[in-house]
């Protein structure tokens, strides 16, 4: 069982428990919308590019809406739980599922968990934290390219990686999973601490960045 599959199963269990109308951290999306997004991402490759490309976002939004009309909520969650079809890149190259979906499914799992009252960070396996740290070291500058100030991401053990090279800079400290959520734009729901000018910290906490 890979971490991607573990996160997928846990996310789907939570979606089943909460039902279609529960809040998420994705602005404007309830749990039904998030489930449809995940189905689109893995099964509608024609529409998936619009997730990241504004020029194609209209087509993506239309396909996602049709998915919610065509499938009941339990059907959507079932499609997510079943994973990507064999004919997709994720199905054809099993290692791609672990490489890409570990982070994607973790972030969306936390989007659902942390939108509910009384949430607390989970205790995560050390190798999963290391996976997140490697991802940050390779991609943090891309995720945080829109940050209004410089950003340095710091683990509790002192290891650092750059989020954005600029001045003034803010040092953001937390476990790799929390830093990952921060870099994906979930600033207000990540357990991190800040070191830097108060005004720079405030600008960073309110900025929009991530994918």
Coordinates of N, CA and C in Angstrom, one line a residue:
X1 N 0.8 -1.2 0.0 CA 0.0 0.0 0.0 C 0.9 1.2 0.0
X2 N 0.8 2.1 -1.0 CA 1.5 3.3 -1.1 C 0.8 4.4 -0.3
X3 N 1.6 5.5 0.0 CA 1.0 6.6 0.7 C -0.1 7.2 -0.2
X4 N 0.0 7.2 -1.5 CA -1.1 7.8 -2.3 C -2.4 7.0 -2.1
X5 N -2.2 5.6 -2.1 CA -3.4 4.8 -1.9 C -4.0 5.0 -0.5
X6 N -3.2 5.1 0.5 CA -3.6 5.3 1.8 C -4.4 6.6 1.9
X7 N -3.8 7.7 1.4 CA -4.5 9.0 1.4 C -5.8 9.0 0.6
X8 N -5.8 8.3 -0.5 CA -7.1 8.1 -1.3 C -8.2 7.5 -0.5
X9 N -7.8 6.3 0.1 CA -8.8 5.6 0.9 C -9.4 6.4 2.1
X10 N -8.4 7.1 2.8 CA -8.8 7.9 3.9 C -9.7 9.1 3.5
X11 N -9.3 9.8 2.4 CA -10.1 10.9 1.9 C -11.5 10.4 1.5
X12 N -11.6 9.3 0.8 CA -12.9 8.8 0.4 C -13.8 8.4 1.6
X13 N -13.2 7.8 2.6 CA -13.9 7.5 3.8 C -14.5 8.8 4.5
X14 N -13.7 9.8 4.5 CA -14.1 11.1 5.1 C -15.2 11.7 4.2
X15 N -15.1 11.7 2.9 CA -16.1 12.2 2.0 C -17.4 11.4 2.2
X16 N -17.4 10.1 2.4 CA -18.6 9.3 2.6 C -19.2 9.8 4.0
X17 N -18.4 9.9 5.0 CA -18.9 10.3 6.3 C -19.6 11.7 6.3
X18 N -19.0 12.6 5.6 CA -19.5 14.0 5.7 C -20.7 14.3 4.7
X19 N -20.8 13.6 3.6 CA -21.8 13.9 2.7 C -21.5 15.0 1.7
X20 N -22.4 15.3 0.8 CA -22.0 16.2 -0.4 C -21.9 17.7 0.0
X21 N -22.5 18.1 1.1 CA -22.6 19.6 1.3 C -21.6 20.1 2.3
X22 N -20.6 19.3 2.8 CA -19.7 19.8 3.8 C -18.7 20.8 3.2
X23 N -18.2 21.7 4.0 CA -17.3 22.7 3.6 C -15.9 22.1 3.3
X24 N -15.1 22.8 2.5 CA -13.7 22.4 2.2 C -12.9 23.8 2.2
X25 N -11.6 23.6 2.2 CA -10.8 24.8 2.1 C -10.7 25.4 0.7
X26 N -11.2 24.7 -0.3 CA -11.2 25.2 -1.6 C -12.3 26.2 -1.8
X27 N -12.0 27.4 -2.1 CA -13.0 28.5 -2.1 C -14.1 28.2 -3.1
X28 N -15.3 28.2 -2.5 CA -16.5 28.0 -3.3 C -16.9 26.5 -3.5
X29 N -16.1 25.6 -3.0 CA -16.4 24.2 -3.2 C -16.8 23.5 -1.9
X30 N -17.9 22.7 -2.0 CA -18.3 21.8 -1.0 C -17.7 20.4 -1.3
X31 N -17.9 19.4 -0.5 CA -17.3 18.1 -0.7 C -17.7 17.5 -2.1
X32 N -18.9 17.8 -2.5 CA -19.3 17.2 -3.8 C -18.5 17.8 -4.9
X33 N -18.2 19.1 -4.9 CA -17.4 19.8 -5.9 C -16.0 19.2 -5.9
X34 N -15.4 19.0 -4.7 CA -14.1 18.5 -4.6 C -14.0 17.0 -5.2
X35 N -15.0 16.2 -4.9 CA -15.0 14.9 -5.5 C -15.1 14.9 -7.0
X36 N -15.9 15.8 -7.5 CA -16.0 16.0 -9.0 C -14.7 16.4 -9.6
X37 N -14.0 17.3 -8.9 CA -12.7 17.8 -9.3 C -11.7 16.6 -9.5
X38 N -11.7 15.8 -8.5 CA -10.8 14.6 -8.5 C -11.1 13.6 -9.6
X39 N -12.4 13.4 -9.8 CA -12.8 12.6 -10.9 C -12.4 13.2 -12.3
X40 N -12.6 14.5 -12.4 CA -12.2 15.1 -13.7 C -10.7 15.0 -13.9
X41 N -9.9 15.3 -12.8 CA -8.5 15.3 -12.9 C -7.9 13.9 -13.4
X42 N -8.6 12.8 -13.0 CA -8.1 11.5 -13.3 C -8.7 10.9 -14.5
X43 N -9.9 11.3 -14.9 CA -10.7 10.6 -15.9 C -11.1 11.5 -17.1
X44 N -10.9 12.8 -17.0 CA -11.3 13.7 -18.1 C -10.0 14.4 -18.5
X45 N -9.1 13.8 -19.2 CA -7.8 14.4 -19.5 C -7.9 15.6 -20.4
X46 N -9.1 15.6 -21.2 CA -9.3 16.8 -22.1 C -9.5 18.0 -21.3
X47 N -10.1 17.9 -20.1 CA -10.4 19.0 -19.2 C -9.4 19.4 -18.2
X48 N -8.6 18.4 -17.9 CA -7.6 18.6 -16.7 C -6.7 19.8 -16.9
X49 N -6.2 20.1 -18.1 CA -5.3 21.3 -18.2 C -5.9 22.6 -17.7
X50 N -7.2 22.7 -17.7 CA -7.8 24.0 -17.2 C -7.7 24.1 -15.7
X51 N -7.3 23.1 -15.0 CA -7.1 23.2 -13.6 C -6.0 24.2 -13.3
X52 N -5.0 24.3 -14.1 CA -3.8 25.2 -13.9 C -3.8 26.3 -14.9
X53 N -4.4 26.2 -16.1 CA -4.3 27.2 -17.1 C -5.6 28.0 -17.2
X54 N -5.6 29.3 -16.8 CA -6.8 30.1 -16.8 C -7.5 30.2 -18.2
X55 N -6.7 30.1 -19.3 CA -7.4 30.2 -20.6 C -8.3 29.0 -20.8
X56 N -8.1 27.9 -20.2 CA -8.9 26.7 -20.4 C -9.8 26.4 -19.2
X57 N -9.9 27.3 -18.3 CA -10.6 27.1 -17.0 C -12.1 27.0 -17.3
X58 N -12.6 27.7 -18.3 CA -14.1 27.7 -18.5 C -14.5 26.3 -18.9
X59 N -13.8 25.6 -19.8 CA -14.1 24.3 -20.2 C -14.0 23.3 -19.0
X60 N -13.0 23.5 -18.2 CA -12.8 22.6 -17.1 C -14.0 22.8 -16.1
X61 N -14.4 24.0 -15.9 CA -15.6 24.2 -15.0 C -16.9 23.6 -15.5
X62 N -17.0 23.7 -16.8 CA -18.3 23.2 -17.4 C -18.3 21.6 -17.3
X63 N -17.1 21.0 -17.6 CA -17.0 19.5 -17.4 C -17.3 19.1 -16.0
X64 N -16.7 19.9 -15.1 CA -16.9 19.5 -13.6 C -18.4 19.6 -13.3
X65 N -19.0 20.7 -13.7 CA -20.5 20.8 -13.4 C -21.3 19.7 -14.0
X66 N -20.9 19.2 -15.3 CA -21.7 18.1 -15.9 C -21.4 16.8 -15.1
X67 N -20.3 16.7 -14.5 CA -20.0 15.5 -13.7 C -20.9 15.4 -12.5
X68 N -21.1 16.6 -11.9 CA -22.0 16.6 -10.7 C -23.4 16.4 -11.0
X69 N -23.8 16.7 -12.3 CA -25.2 16.4 -12.7 C -25.4 15.0 -13.2
X70 N -24.3 14.4 -13.7 CA -24.4 13.1 -14.3 C -24.3 12.0 -13.2
X71 N -23.5 12.3 -12.2 CA -23.3 11.3 -11.2 C -23.8 11.7 -9.8
X72 N -24.3 10.8 -9.1 CA -24.7 11.1 -7.7 C -23.4 11.2 -6.9
X73 N -23.6 11.8 -5.7 CA -22.4 12.0 -4.8 C -21.7 10.6 -4.5
X74 N -22.5 9.6 -4.1 CA -21.8 8.3 -3.8 C -21.1 7.8 -5.0
X75 N -21.6 8.0 -6.3 CA -20.9 7.6 -7.5 C -19.6 8.3 -7.7
X76 N -19.6 9.6 -7.4 CA -18.4 10.4 -7.6 C -17.3 9.9 -6.6
X77 N -17.7 9.7 -5.3 CA -16.8 9.2 -4.3 C -16.3 7.8 -4.7
X78 N -17.1 7.0 -5.3 CA -16.7 5.7 -5.7 C -15.7 5.7 -6.8
X79 N -15.9 6.7 -7.8 CA -14.9 6.8 -8.9 C -13.6 7.2 -8.3
X80 N -13.6 8.2 -7.4 CA -12.3 8.6 -6.7 C -11.7 7.4 -6.0
X81 N -12.5 6.6 -5.3 CA -11.9 5.5 -4.5 C -11.3 4.4 -5.5
X82 N -11.9 4.2 -6.6 CA -11.4 3.2 -7.5 C -10.1 3.6 -8.2
X83 N -9.8 4.9 -8.1 CA -8.5 5.3 -8.7 C -8.6 5.5 -10.2
X84 N -7.5 6.0 -10.8 CA -7.5 6.3 -12.2 C -7.6 5.0 -13.1
X85 N -8.3 5.1 -14.2 CA -8.4 4.0 -15.1 C -7.1 3.5 -15.6
X86 N -7.0 2.3 -16.1 CA -5.7 1.8 -16.6 C -5.3 2.5 -17.9
X87 N -6.2 3.1 -18.6 CA -5.8 3.7 -19.9 C -5.2 5.1 -19.7
X88 N -5.3 5.7 -18.5 CA -4.7 7.0 -18.2 C -3.2 6.9 -17.9
X89 N -2.5 8.0 -17.9 CA -1.1 7.9 -17.6 C -0.8 7.4 -16.2
X90 N -1.7 7.7 -15.2 CA -1.6 7.1 -13.9 C -1.7 5.6 -13.8
X91 N -2.6 5.1 -14.7 CA -2.8 3.7 -14.8 C -1.7 2.9 -15.5
X92 N -1.2 3.6 -16.6 CA -0.2 3.0 -17.4 C 1.1 2.9 -16.8
X93 N 1.4 3.9 -15.9 CA 2.7 4.0 -15.3 C 2.4 4.1 -13.8
X94 N 2.4 2.9 -13.1 CA 2.0 2.9 -11.7 C 2.8 3.8 -10.8
X95 N 4.1 4.0 -11.1 CA 4.9 4.9 -10.3 C 4.5 6.3 -10.3
X96 N 3.8 6.7 -11.4 CA 3.3 8.1 -11.6 C 2.2 8.4 -10.5
X97 N 1.4 7.4 -10.2 CA 0.4 7.6 -9.1 C 1.1 8.0 -7.8
X98 N 2.1 7.3 -7.4 CA 2.8 7.7 -6.2 C 3.5 9.0 -6.3
X99 N 4.1 9.3 -7.5 CA 4.9 10.5 -7.6 C 4.0 11.7 -7.6
X100 N 2.8 11.6 -8.2 CA 2.0 12.8 -8.3 C 0.9 12.9 -7.3
X101 N 0.2 11.7 -7.1 CA -1.0 11.8 -6.3 C -0.8 11.7 -4.8
X102 N 0.4 11.4 -4.4 CA 0.7 11.4 -2.9 C 0.4 12.8 -2.4
X103 N 1.0 13.8 -3.0 CA 0.8 15.2 -2.6 C -0.6 15.7 -2.9
X104 N -1.1 15.4 -4.1 CA -2.4 15.9 -4.5 C -3.5 15.4 -3.5
X105 N -3.5 14.1 -3.2 CA -4.5 13.6 -2.3 C -4.3 14.0 -0.9
X106 N -3.1 14.1 -0.4 CA -2.8 14.6 0.9 C -3.4 16.0 1.1
X107 N -3.1 16.9 0.1 CA -3.6 18.3 0.2 C -5.1 18.3 0.2
X108 N -5.7 17.6 -0.7 CA -7.2 17.6 -0.7 C -7.8 16.9 0.5
X109 N -7.1 15.9 1.0 CA -7.6 15.3 2.3 C -7.6 16.3 3.4
X110 N -6.6 17.1 3.5 CA -6.5 18.1 4.5 C -7.5 19.3 4.2
X111 N -7.7 19.5 2.9 CA -8.8 20.6 2.6 C -10.1 20.2 3.2
X112 N -10.4 18.9 3.2 CA -11.7 18.5 3.8 C -11.5 18.5 5.4
X113 N -10.5 17.8 5.9 CA -10.3 17.7 7.3 C -10.3 19.0 8.0
X114 N -9.5 20.0 7.5 CA -9.3 21.2 8.2 C -10.4 22.3 8.0
X115 N -11.3 21.9 7.2 CA -12.5 22.8 7.1 C -13.6 22.4 8.1
X116 N -13.3 21.3 8.8 CA -14.3 20.9 9.8 C -13.8 21.4 11.2
X117 N -14.8 21.6 12.1 CA -14.4 22.1 13.5 C -13.6 21.1 14.2
X118 N -12.6 21.6 15.1 CA -11.9 20.7 16.0 C -10.8 19.9 15.3
X119 N -10.3 20.3 14.1 CA -9.3 19.5 13.5 C -7.9 19.7 14.2
X120 N -7.1 18.7 14.1 CA -5.7 18.8 14.6 C -4.8 18.1 13.5
X121 N -3.6 18.5 13.4 CA -2.7 17.8 12.5 C -2.6 16.3 12.8
X122 N -2.4 15.5 11.7 CA -2.2 14.1 11.9 C -0.8 13.8 12.2
X123 N -0.6 12.7 12.9 CA 0.8 12.1 13.0 C 1.1 11.3 11.8
X124 N 2.1 11.8 11.0 CA 2.4 11.2 9.7 C 3.7 10.4 9.8
X125 N 3.8 9.4 9.0 CA 5.1 8.6 8.9 C 6.2 9.5 8.5
X126 N 7.4 9.2 9.0 CA 8.6 10.0 8.7 C 8.9 10.0 7.2
X127 N 8.8 8.8 6.6 CA 9.1 8.8 5.2 C 8.1 9.6 4.3
X128 N 6.9 9.8 4.8 CA 6.0 10.7 4.1 C 6.4 12.1 4.3
X129 N 6.8 12.5 5.5 CA 7.3 13.8 5.7 C 8.5 14.1 4.8
X130 N 9.4 13.1 4.7 CA 10.5 13.3 3.8 C 10.1 13.4 2.3
X131 N 9.1 12.7 1.9 CA 8.6 12.9 0.6 C 8.1 14.3 0.3
X132 N 7.4 14.9 1.3 CA 6.9 16.2 1.2 C 8.1 17.2 1.2
X133 N 9.1 17.0 1.9 CA 10.3 17.9 2.0 C 11.0 17.9 0.6
X134 N 11.2 16.7 0.0 CA 11.8 16.6 -1.3 C 11.0 17.4 -2.3
X135 N 9.6 17.3 -2.2 CA 8.8 18.0 -3.2 C 8.9 19.5 -3.0
X136 N 9.0 19.9 -1.7 CA 9.2 21.3 -1.5 C 10.5 21.8 -2.0
X137 N 11.6 21.1 -1.8 CA 12.9 21.5 -2.3 C 12.9 21.6 -3.8
X138 N 12.1 20.8 -4.5 CA 12.1 20.9 -5.9 C 11.1 21.9 -6.5
X139 N 10.0 22.2 -5.8 CA 8.9 22.9 -6.4 C 8.5 24.2 -5.6
X140 N 9.0 24.5 -4.4 CA 8.5 25.6 -3.6 C 8.6 26.9 -4.3
X141 N 9.7 27.1 -5.1 CA 9.8 28.4 -5.8 C 8.7 28.6 -6.8
X142 N 8.3 27.5 -7.5 CA 7.2 27.5 -8.4 C 5.9 27.8 -7.7
X143 N 5.6 27.1 -6.6 CA 4.3 27.2 -5.9 C 4.2 28.7 -5.4
X144 N 5.3 29.2 -4.9 CA 5.3 30.5 -4.2 C 5.8 31.7 -5.1
X145 N 5.8 31.5 -6.4 CA 6.2 32.5 -7.3 C 5.4 33.8 -7.1
X146 N 4.2 33.7 -6.7 CA 3.3 34.9 -6.5 C 3.4 35.5 -5.1
X147 N 4.2 35.0 -4.2 CA 4.3 35.5 -2.9 C 4.8 37.0 -3.0
X148 N 4.2 37.9 -2.1 CA 4.5 39.3 -2.2 C 5.9 39.6 -1.5
X149 N 6.5 38.7 -0.8 CA 7.7 38.9 -0.1 C 8.6 37.7 -0.3
X150 N 9.8 37.8 0.1 CA 10.7 36.6 0.1 C 10.3 35.6 1.1
X151 N 10.5 34.3 0.8 CA 10.1 33.2 1.7 C 11.2 32.2 1.8
X152 N 11.5 31.8 3.1 CA 12.4 30.7 3.4 C 11.6 29.7 4.2
X153 N 11.5 28.5 3.7 CA 10.8 27.4 4.4 C 11.9 26.7 5.3
X154 N 11.5 26.5 6.5 CA 12.5 25.9 7.5 C 11.8 24.8 8.3
X155 N 12.5 23.6 8.3 CA 12.0 22.5 9.2 C 12.4 22.7 10.6
X156 N 11.8 22.1 11.6 CA 12.2 22.2 13.0 C 13.7 21.8 13.2
X157 N 14.2 20.9 12.4 CA 15.6 20.5 12.6 C 16.6 21.5 12.0
X158 N 16.1 22.6 11.4 CA 17.0 23.7 10.9 C 17.2 23.6 9.4
X159 N 16.9 22.5 8.7 CA 17.0 22.5 7.2 C 16.1 23.5 6.6
X160 N 16.6 24.1 5.5 CA 15.9 25.2 4.9 C 15.9 25.0 3.3
X161 N 14.9 25.6 2.7 CA 14.8 25.7 1.3 C 14.1 27.0 0.9
X162 N 14.4 27.5 -0.2 CA 13.9 28.8 -0.6 C 12.5 28.7 -1.2
X163 N 11.6 29.5 -0.8 CA 10.3 29.6 -1.5 C 10.2 30.7 -2.5
X164 N 10.8 31.8 -2.2 CA 10.9 32.9 -3.1 C 12.1 33.8 -2.7
X165 N 13.0 34.2 -3.6 CA 14.1 35.0 -3.3 C 13.7 36.4 -3.5
X166 N 13.6 37.1 -2.4 CA 13.2 38.6 -2.4 C 13.4 39.1 -1.0
X167 N 13.4 40.5 -1.0 CA 13.5 41.2 0.3 C 12.3 42.1 0.4
X168 N 11.7 42.2 1.7 CA 12.1 41.5 2.9 C 11.7 40.1 2.8
X169 N 12.3 39.2 3.6 CA 12.1 37.8 3.6 C 11.5 37.4 4.9
X170 N 10.6 36.4 4.9 CA 10.0 35.8 6.1 C 10.4 34.3 6.1
X171 N 10.9 33.9 7.3 CA 11.2 32.5 7.5 C 9.9 31.8 8.1
X172 N 9.5 30.8 7.4 CA 8.3 30.0 7.8 C 8.8 28.7 8.3
X173 N 8.5 28.3 9.6 CA 9.0 27.1 10.2 C 7.8 26.2 10.5
X174 N 8.0 24.9 10.2 CA 7.0 23.9 10.5 C 7.4 22.5 9.9
X175 N 6.7 21.5 10.3 CA 6.9 20.2 9.7 C 6.7 20.2 8.2
X176 N 7.4 19.4 7.5 CA 7.2 19.4 6.0 C 5.8 19.4 5.5
X177 N 4.9 18.6 6.2 CA 3.5 18.6 5.7 C 2.8 19.9 5.9
X178 N 3.2 20.6 7.0 CA 2.6 21.9 7.2 C 3.1 22.9 6.3
X179 N 4.4 22.9 6.0 CA 5.0 23.8 5.0 C 4.5 23.5 3.6
X180 N 4.2 22.3 3.3 CA 3.6 21.9 2.0 C 2.2 22.6 1.8
X181 N 1.4 22.5 2.9 CA 0.1 23.1 2.8 C 0.2 24.6 2.7
X182 N 1.2 25.2 3.4 CA 1.4 26.6 3.3 C 1.8 27.0 1.9
X183 N 2.7 26.2 1.3 CA 3.1 26.5 -0.1 C 2.0 26.4 -1.1
X184 N 1.0 25.5 -0.8 CA -0.1 25.3 -1.7 C -1.2 26.4 -1.4
X185 N -0.9 27.4 -0.6 CA -1.8 28.5 -0.4 C -2.8 28.3 0.7
X186 N -2.6 27.3 1.6 CA -3.4 27.1 2.8 C -2.8 27.8 4.0
X187 N -2.4 29.0 3.9 CA -1.7 29.7 5.0 C -2.4 29.6 6.3
X188 N -3.7 30.0 6.3 CA -4.4 30.1 7.6 C -4.7 28.8 8.2
X189 N -4.5 27.7 7.5 CA -4.8 26.4 8.1 C -3.6 25.5 8.2
X190 N -2.4 26.1 8.1 CA -1.2 25.3 8.3 C -0.6 25.7 9.7
X191 N -0.1 24.7 10.4 CA 0.5 25.0 11.7 C 2.0 25.3 11.5
X192 N 2.3 26.6 11.3 CA 3.6 27.1 11.1 C 3.8 28.3 12.0
X193 N 5.1 28.7 12.1 CA 5.4 29.9 12.8 C 6.2 30.8 11.8
X194 N 6.3 32.1 12.2 CA 6.9 33.1 11.3 C 8.0 33.9 12.0
X195 N 9.0 34.2 11.2 CA 10.1 35.0 11.7 C 10.3 36.1 10.6
X196 N 10.1 37.4 11.0 CA 10.4 38.4 10.0 C 9.6 39.7 10.4
X197 N 9.7 40.7 9.5 CA 9.0 41.9 9.7 C 7.5 41.7 9.8
X198 N 6.8 42.3 10.8 CA 5.4 42.1 11.0 C 4.6 42.4 9.8
X199 N 4.9 43.5 9.1 CA 4.1 43.8 7.9 C 4.4 42.8 6.8
X200 N 5.6 42.3 6.6 CA 5.9 41.3 5.6 C 5.1 40.0 5.9
X201 N 5.1 39.6 7.2 CA 4.4 38.4 7.6 C 2.9 38.5 7.3
X202 N 2.3 39.7 7.6 CA 0.9 39.9 7.4 C 0.6 39.8 5.9
X203 N 1.4 40.4 5.0 CA 1.2 40.3 3.6 C 1.3 38.9 3.1
X204 N 2.3 38.1 3.6 CA 2.4 36.7 3.2 C 1.2 35.9 3.6
X205 N 0.7 36.1 4.8 CA -0.4 35.3 5.3 C -1.7 35.6 4.5
X206 N -1.8 36.8 3.9 CA -3.0 37.1 3.2 C -2.9 36.9 1.7
X207 N -1.7 36.6 1.2 CA -1.4 36.5 -0.3 C -2.1 35.2 -0.8
X208 N -2.3 35.3 -2.2 CA -2.8 34.1 -2.9 C -1.7 33.5 -3.7
X209 N -1.3 32.3 -3.4 CA -0.3 31.6 -4.2 C -0.6 30.1 -4.2
X210 N 0.2 29.3 -4.8 CA 0.0 27.9 -5.0 C -0.4 27.6 -6.4
X211 N -1.0 26.5 -6.7 CA -1.3 26.1 -8.1 C -2.6 26.9 -8.5

